[in-house]
C-alpha positions as a printed Julia matrix, in Angstrom:
147×3 Matrix{Float64}:
  -2.49  -50.23  145.99
  -2.76  -53.53  144.05
  -6.41  -54.37  143.0
  -7.79  -56.78  143.44
  -9.62  -58.39  140.28
 -11.58  -60.3   142.09
 -13.55  -58.01  143.66
 -16.32  -57.18  140.99
 -19.33  -57.47  141.47
 -21.87  -58.88  139.04
 -25.28  -58.85  138.53
 -27.77  -60.25  138.0
 -25.05  -62.78  136.43
 -25.26  -60.05  133.05
 -23.36  -57.03  134.42
 -19.22  -57.24  134.33
 -17.77  -55.63  137.22
 -14.58  -53.56  136.55
 -16.53  -50.83  137.48
 -16.13  -51.47  141.08
 -12.1   -50.97  141.01
 -12.64  -48.0   138.92
 -14.89  -47.0   141.07
 -11.68  -47.46  144.58
  -9.43  -46.29  141.03
 -10.61  -42.7   141.41
 -11.65  -42.5   144.95
  -7.94  -43.28  145.78
  -6.91  -41.4   142.86
  -4.4   -44.31  142.06
  -3.55  -44.5   138.02
  -5.96  -44.94  135.2
  -9.75  -47.68  135.67
  -9.81  -50.52  134.85
 -11.83  -51.4   131.37
 -15.79  -50.41  131.82
 -15.6   -47.1   133.45
 -12.76  -45.16  133.46
 -11.87  -41.73  135.76
 -11.54  -38.82  133.71
  -7.92  -38.4   133.99
  -7.73  -41.92  132.72
  -9.66  -41.23  129.73
  -7.7   -38.58  128.35
  -4.32  -41.03  128.77
  -3.3   -39.44  132.05
  -2.99  -40.8   135.63
  -4.55  -39.91  138.46
  -1.97  -37.25  140.87
   0.25  -39.21  143.39
  -0.28  -37.46  146.01
  -0.84  -39.07  148.96
  -4.94  -39.54  149.7
  -6.79  -37.82  152.65
  -8.28  -38.27  155.99
 -11.48  -38.64  153.76
 -10.44  -40.01  150.84
  -8.33  -42.84  152.53
 -12.15  -43.45  155.21
 -14.03  -43.99  151.98
 -11.8   -46.24  150.06
 -12.24  -47.91  154.02
 -15.99  -48.18  153.26
 -15.68  -48.83  148.88
 -13.35  -51.9   150.44
 -15.59  -53.21  152.87
 -18.89  -52.81  151.47
 -16.81  -55.15  148.0
 -16.08  -58.4   151.21
 -19.5   -58.22  152.09
 -20.68  -58.55  149.02
 -18.98  -60.68  148.04
 -19.98  -63.04  151.18
 -23.81  -61.84  150.36
 -24.35  -60.26  152.7
 -26.19  -57.28  150.43
 -27.69  -54.56  153.47
 -24.43  -54.69  154.88
 -22.21  -53.8   151.33
 -25.11  -50.73  150.93
 -24.09  -50.31  153.54
 -20.85  -49.37  152.78
 -21.38  -47.89  149.75
 -23.59  -45.75  150.24
 -21.12  -44.23  153.2
 -18.13  -43.87  150.33
 -20.12  -42.21  147.96
 -21.21  -40.14  151.1
 -17.51  -39.51  151.37
 -16.17  -39.05  147.92
 -19.18  -38.84  145.53
 -18.0   -41.06  142.78
 -20.25  -42.35  139.62
 -18.82  -45.31  139.64
 -20.04  -46.1   142.73
 -23.75  -45.72  141.3
 -23.55  -49.06  140.11
 -22.67  -50.67  142.98
 -24.5   -48.95  144.89
 -27.59  -50.13  141.76
 -25.91  -53.47  142.23
 -26.73  -53.26  145.94
 -29.67  -52.71  145.46
 -31.72  -54.77  143.21
 -30.39  -57.57  145.59
 -32.24  -56.29  148.08
 -35.5   -55.91  146.3
 -34.93  -52.1   146.35
 -35.73  -51.42  142.88
 -36.36  -48.03  142.77
 -34.07  -46.94  144.05
 -31.58  -49.38  141.96
 -33.16  -47.56  139.15
 -32.84  -44.68  140.93
 -28.04  -45.58  140.59
 -28.38  -47.01  137.92
 -29.67  -44.69  136.4
 -27.35  -41.58  137.45
 -24.5   -44.35  136.79
 -24.88  -43.54  132.76
 -25.83  -39.49  132.94
 -23.62  -38.74  135.28
 -20.82  -41.63  133.37
 -21.83  -39.33  130.17
 -18.98  -41.19  127.21
 -16.85  -42.33  130.32
 -18.8   -45.62  130.18
 -18.33  -48.13  127.78
 -20.42  -48.93  125.35
 -20.75  -52.72  126.07
 -21.08  -52.37  130.22
 -23.92  -49.16  129.03
 -26.22  -51.65  126.85
 -26.07  -54.05  129.86
 -26.67  -51.46  132.07
 -29.49  -49.67  130.24
 -31.06  -53.26  129.44
 -31.59  -54.21  134.07
 -32.49  -50.85  133.93
 -35.52  -51.53  131.75
 -35.99  -54.95  133.5
 -36.83  -52.58  136.51
 -38.94  -50.74  135.53
 -41.12  -53.87  134.05
 -40.29  -54.69  138.47
 -41.2   -51.14  139.02
 -44.82  -51.12  137.55
């Protein structure tokens, strides 16, 4: 599967979005992730299994890709719905980043805070230090909005 680097999702011009590609890779099991976040197989230096994705995985990947397309068009609520469907079908911690981004764009600071915090917790050491610092900064901004 060829990944489109243009599908990256910026957050308020601050965060890079290699995670959107990493989330797609994590969903599809299509090899190592890009910089920023990595599925366990990639972090260990290996690749995911080459077996074709099951129906549930294929559906999750489809929703994820639609989410990226909607986000690129500025349709954040539609993107959020697709990312949530993808996560429901095939939970991958990397998708929480995309969900959190969409919540920041749809005036959902509480939900954005929750998903970005869980993204860092669930990703643990697999979140690159630079990415972690960026997300932590956004979480601090969200705390200010939430009050």
